GROMACS .gro file of C-alpha atoms in nm:
model
  195
    1MET     CA    1   2.326  -3.626  -3.653
    2LYS     CA    2   2.594  -3.359  -3.743
    3LEU     CA    3   2.826  -3.174  -3.488
    4ALA     CA    4   2.764  -2.836  -3.416
    5ARG     CA    5   3.059  -2.527  -3.326
    6LEU     CA    6   2.949  -2.311  -3.113
    7ALA     CA    7   3.207  -1.932  -3.102
    8LEU     CA    8   3.057  -1.680  -2.814
    9THR     CA    9   3.208  -1.347  -2.833
   10LEU     CA   10   3.289  -1.278  -2.464
   11SER     CA   11   3.352  -0.895  -2.376
   12PRO     CA   12   3.543  -0.764  -2.080
   13LEU     CA   13   3.190  -0.585  -2.014
   14SER     CA   14   2.936  -0.624  -2.273
   15GLY     CA   15   2.901  -0.863  -2.573
   16LEU     CA   16   2.697  -1.122  -2.679
   17LEU     CA   17   2.698  -1.342  -2.392
   18LEU     CA   18   2.614  -1.021  -2.169
   19SER     CA   19   2.360  -0.929  -2.398
   20CYS     CA   20   2.189  -1.318  -2.338
   21ALA     CA   21   2.167  -1.277  -2.033
   22THR     CA   22   2.182  -1.048  -1.702
   23PHE     CA   23   2.490  -1.083  -1.608
   24PRO     CA   24   2.766  -0.867  -1.405
   25ALA     CA   25   3.079  -0.652  -1.496
   26GLU     CA   26   3.299  -0.851  -1.341
   27LEU     CA   27   3.222  -1.166  -1.538
   28GLY     CA   28   3.495  -0.980  -1.799
   29GLU     CA   29   3.739  -0.931  -1.568
   30ASP     CA   30   3.725  -1.276  -1.419
   31VAL     CA   31   3.729  -1.424  -1.744
   32MET     CA   32   4.089  -1.336  -1.789
   33GLN     CA   33   4.172  -1.545  -1.501
   34VAL     CA   34   4.130  -1.848  -1.685
   35PRO     CA   35   4.465  -1.962  -1.770
   36ALA     CA   36   4.576  -2.032  -2.157
   37ASP     CA   37   4.516  -2.437  -2.058
   38GLY     CA   38   4.202  -2.349  -1.879
   39ARG     CA   39   3.820  -2.432  -2.029
   40ILE     CA   40   3.557  -2.184  -1.996
   41GLU     CA   41   3.193  -2.400  -2.041
   42VAL     CA   42   2.868  -2.233  -2.104
   43SER     CA   43   2.500  -2.400  -2.048
   44LEU     CA   44   2.202  -2.244  -2.272
   45THR     CA   45   1.870  -2.287  -2.299
   46PRO     CA   46   1.679  -2.355  -2.490
   47GLY     CA   47   1.620  -2.109  -2.693
   48GLY     CA   48   1.950  -1.997  -2.704
   49GLY     CA   49   2.036  -1.809  -2.413
   50VAL     CA   50   2.289  -1.790  -2.219
   51ALA     CA   51   2.197  -1.994  -1.805
   52GLU     CA   52   2.520  -2.081  -1.671
   53VAL     CA   53   2.878  -1.960  -1.709
   54GLU     CA   54   3.179  -2.190  -1.568
   55LEU     CA   55   3.544  -2.045  -1.596
   56HIS     CA   56   3.792  -2.271  -1.500
   57VAL     CA   57   4.054  -2.118  -1.260
   58ARG     CA   58   4.355  -2.226  -1.115
   59PRO     CA   59   4.264  -2.320  -0.672
   60GLU     CA   60   4.479  -2.037  -0.552
   61ALA     CA   61   4.251  -1.816  -0.815
   62LEU     CA   62   3.985  -1.838  -0.593
   63PRO     CA   63   3.944  -1.530  -0.321
   64GLN     CA   64   4.107  -1.639   0.003
   65ALA     CA   65   3.804  -1.664   0.244
   66ILE     CA   66   3.676  -1.877  -0.040
   67GLN     CA   67   3.974  -2.094  -0.037
   68ASP     CA   68   3.957  -2.155   0.331
   69ALA     CA   69   3.527  -2.248   0.319
   70MET     CA   70   3.662  -2.494   0.065
   71ALA     CA   71   3.948  -2.665   0.284
   72THR     CA   72   3.610  -2.744   0.535
   73HIS     CA   73   3.491  -2.980   0.276
   74LEU     CA   74   3.812  -3.069   0.078
   75ALA     CA   75   4.098  -3.240   0.211
   76SER     CA   76   4.269  -3.153  -0.159
   77MET     CA   77   4.185  -2.898  -0.402
   78SER     CA   78   4.276  -3.013  -0.779
   79GLU     CA   79   4.024  -2.750  -0.963
   80ALA     CA   80   3.866  -2.445  -0.840
   81GLU     CA   81   3.540  -2.266  -1.082
   82ILE     CA   82   3.441  -1.890  -1.060
   83GLU     CA   83   3.063  -1.975  -1.146
   84TYR     CA   84   2.799  -1.733  -1.311
   85ILE     CA   85   2.428  -1.917  -1.303
   86ASP     CA   86   2.124  -1.705  -1.355
   87GLY     CA   87   2.390  -1.375  -1.348
   88VAL     CA   88   2.496  -1.480  -0.976
   89ARG     CA   89   2.880  -1.534  -0.886
   90PHE     CA   90   2.984  -1.854  -0.741
   91TYR     CA   91   3.329  -2.054  -0.665
   92GLU     CA   92   3.336  -2.446  -0.732
   93ALA     CA   93   3.610  -2.621  -0.620
   94SER     CA   94   3.660  -3.032  -0.712
   95GLY     CA   95   3.872  -3.227  -0.516
   96LYS     CA   96   3.909  -3.488  -0.197
   97THR     CA   97   3.696  -3.522   0.105
   98ARG     CA   98   3.917  -3.615   0.408
   99ASP     CA   99   3.764  -3.989   0.336
  100GLY     CA  100   3.921  -3.946   0.012
  101ARG     CA  101   3.584  -3.929  -0.203
  102GLU     CA  102   3.548  -3.719  -0.491
  103MET     CA  103   3.294  -3.416  -0.456
  104GLU     CA  104   3.283  -3.047  -0.587
  105VAL     CA  105   3.153  -2.784  -0.371
  106LEU     CA  106   2.951  -2.518  -0.424
  107LEU     CA  107   2.965  -2.160  -0.260
  108ARG     CA  108   2.761  -1.886  -0.276
  109ALA     CA  109   3.006  -1.563  -0.292
  110ASP     CA  110   2.989  -1.533   0.120
  111GLY     CA  111   3.069  -1.884   0.178
  112GLU     CA  112   2.840  -2.037   0.282
  113VAL     CA  113   2.751  -2.362   0.083
  114TYR     CA  114   2.479  -2.402  -0.203
  115GLU     CA  115   2.574  -2.764  -0.366
  116LEU     CA  116   2.848  -3.055  -0.287
  117GLU     CA  117   2.837  -3.313  -0.613
  118ILE     CA  118   2.937  -3.595  -0.478
  119VAL     CA  119   3.086  -3.882  -0.639
  120ARG     CA  120   2.874  -4.234  -0.635
  121THR     CA  121   2.971  -4.555  -0.748
  122GLU     CA  122   2.657  -4.709  -0.941
  123SER     CA  123   2.582  -4.937  -0.679
  124GLU     CA  124   2.550  -4.665  -0.422
  125THR     CA  125   2.290  -4.500  -0.663
  126PRO     CA  126   1.896  -4.553  -0.606
  127ALA     CA  127   1.857  -4.871  -0.890
  128ALA     CA  128   1.505  -4.627  -1.030
  129ILE     CA  129   1.860  -4.377  -1.146
  130VAL     CA  130   2.029  -4.650  -1.272
  131THR     CA  131   1.788  -4.891  -1.445
  132ALA     CA  132   1.626  -4.547  -1.623
  133ALA     CA  133   2.012  -4.402  -1.662
  134LYS     CA  134   2.129  -4.814  -1.847
  135GLY     CA  135   1.785  -4.749  -2.065
  136TRP     CA  136   1.815  -4.404  -2.235
  137ARG     CA  137   1.864  -4.443  -2.564
  138GLY     CA  138   1.964  -4.829  -2.510
  139PRO     CA  139   2.348  -4.891  -2.499
  140GLY     CA  140   2.574  -4.695  -2.424
  141THR     CA  141   2.856  -4.579  -2.116
  142VAL     CA  142   2.785  -4.411  -1.830
  143THR     CA  143   3.088  -4.230  -1.659
  144SER     CA  144   2.977  -4.068  -1.395
  145TRP     CA  145   2.696  -4.064  -1.111
  146GLU     CA  146   2.662  -3.794  -0.835
  147GLU     CA  147   2.421  -3.720  -0.628
  148ILE     CA  148   2.365  -3.360  -0.567
  149GLN     CA  149   2.286  -3.217  -0.227
  150ASP     CA  150   2.160  -2.887  -0.144
  151GLY     CA  151   2.358  -2.683   0.148
  152ALA     CA  152   2.137  -2.849   0.435
  153ARG     CA  153   2.316  -3.168   0.280
  154ARG     CA  154   1.950  -3.281   0.167
  155THR     CA  155   1.955  -3.454  -0.181
  156VAL     CA  156   1.836  -3.219  -0.441
  157SER     CA  157   1.911  -3.411  -0.749
  158TRP     CA  158   2.142  -3.747  -0.993
  159HIS     CA  159   2.318  -3.636  -1.221
  160VAL     CA  160   2.450  -3.931  -1.449
  161LYS     CA  161   2.668  -3.860  -1.768
  162LYS     CA  162   2.645  -4.110  -1.995
  163THR     CA  163   2.778  -4.136  -2.378
  164VAL     CA  164   2.546  -4.255  -2.656
  165ASP     CA  165   2.730  -4.334  -3.026
  166ASP     CA  166   2.992  -4.093  -2.931
  167PHE     CA  167   2.796  -3.858  -2.789
  168ARG     CA  168   2.814  -3.704  -2.460
  169PHE     CA  169   2.496  -3.658  -2.230
  170LYS     CA  170   2.395  -3.554  -1.906
  171LEU     CA  171   2.125  -3.617  -1.733
  172ILE     CA  172   1.948  -3.535  -1.504
  173PHE     CA  173   1.701  -3.708  -1.255
  174ASP     CA  174   1.469  -3.586  -0.935
  175PRO     CA  175   1.574  -3.772  -0.582
  176ASP     CA  176   1.268  -4.002  -0.627
  177GLY     CA  177   1.441  -4.079  -1.031
  178ARG     CA  178   1.189  -3.919  -1.246
  179MET     CA  179   1.447  -3.800  -1.521
  180GLU     CA  180   1.374  -3.370  -1.496
  181ARG     CA  181   1.597  -3.282  -1.816
  182VAL     CA  182   1.907  -3.391  -2.109
  183TYR     CA  183   2.176  -3.166  -2.191
  184ARG     CA  184   2.379  -3.244  -2.467
  185GLU     CA  185   2.780  -3.191  -2.360
  186THR     CA  186   3.001  -3.093  -2.648
  187PRO     CA  187   3.347  -2.911  -2.695
  188ALA     CA  188   3.310  -2.556  -2.778
  189GLU     CA  189   3.537  -2.283  -2.943
  190ILE     CA  190   3.537  -1.975  -2.704
  191GLU     CA  191   3.669  -1.655  -2.847
  192VAL     CA  192   3.738  -1.372  -2.537
  193VAL     CA  193   3.792  -1.013  -2.648
  194VAL     CA  194   4.120  -0.856  -2.493
  195GLU     CA  195   4.147  -0.545  -2.661
   0.00000   0.00000   0.00000
């Protein structure tokens, strides 16, 4: 399998990204919040459209009301993102809960919880998911287990990251252990037009 290099052009107000999906003009402004050492992640649909954009920013770049809402879930924030999912803006922060567990909190613009991504150990993960993940494409290395909960704290899925033959994948399982999707994760170059 040959690796491909992906280059997308992000214009502050228009361009390839905005033409691939319906994204608000604020995306261009938010792109400018990404520091030089930050990342931009883009999730593509099988047809090549843009489903999701994650802009890695410094935690202090989040609106104060969002920072305050995050503080009710996390004892400390280590990373933050401005995300667009199907064109809707969300805010995400990674950090530790008061009991020391690693977690990501995804908030709507109004500060309400949309999703929690809770890092789990293999022993905390349902056996059906562990078996399916370890068996998928044979030997490999599982690098993370995450329980995904909705705003009502119901488990809605599990995300498992696995490396096989130097390729990184994210496996998505429903709560009963059935595989729903597989994403191939690969580094990409993102070019942002600023003038």
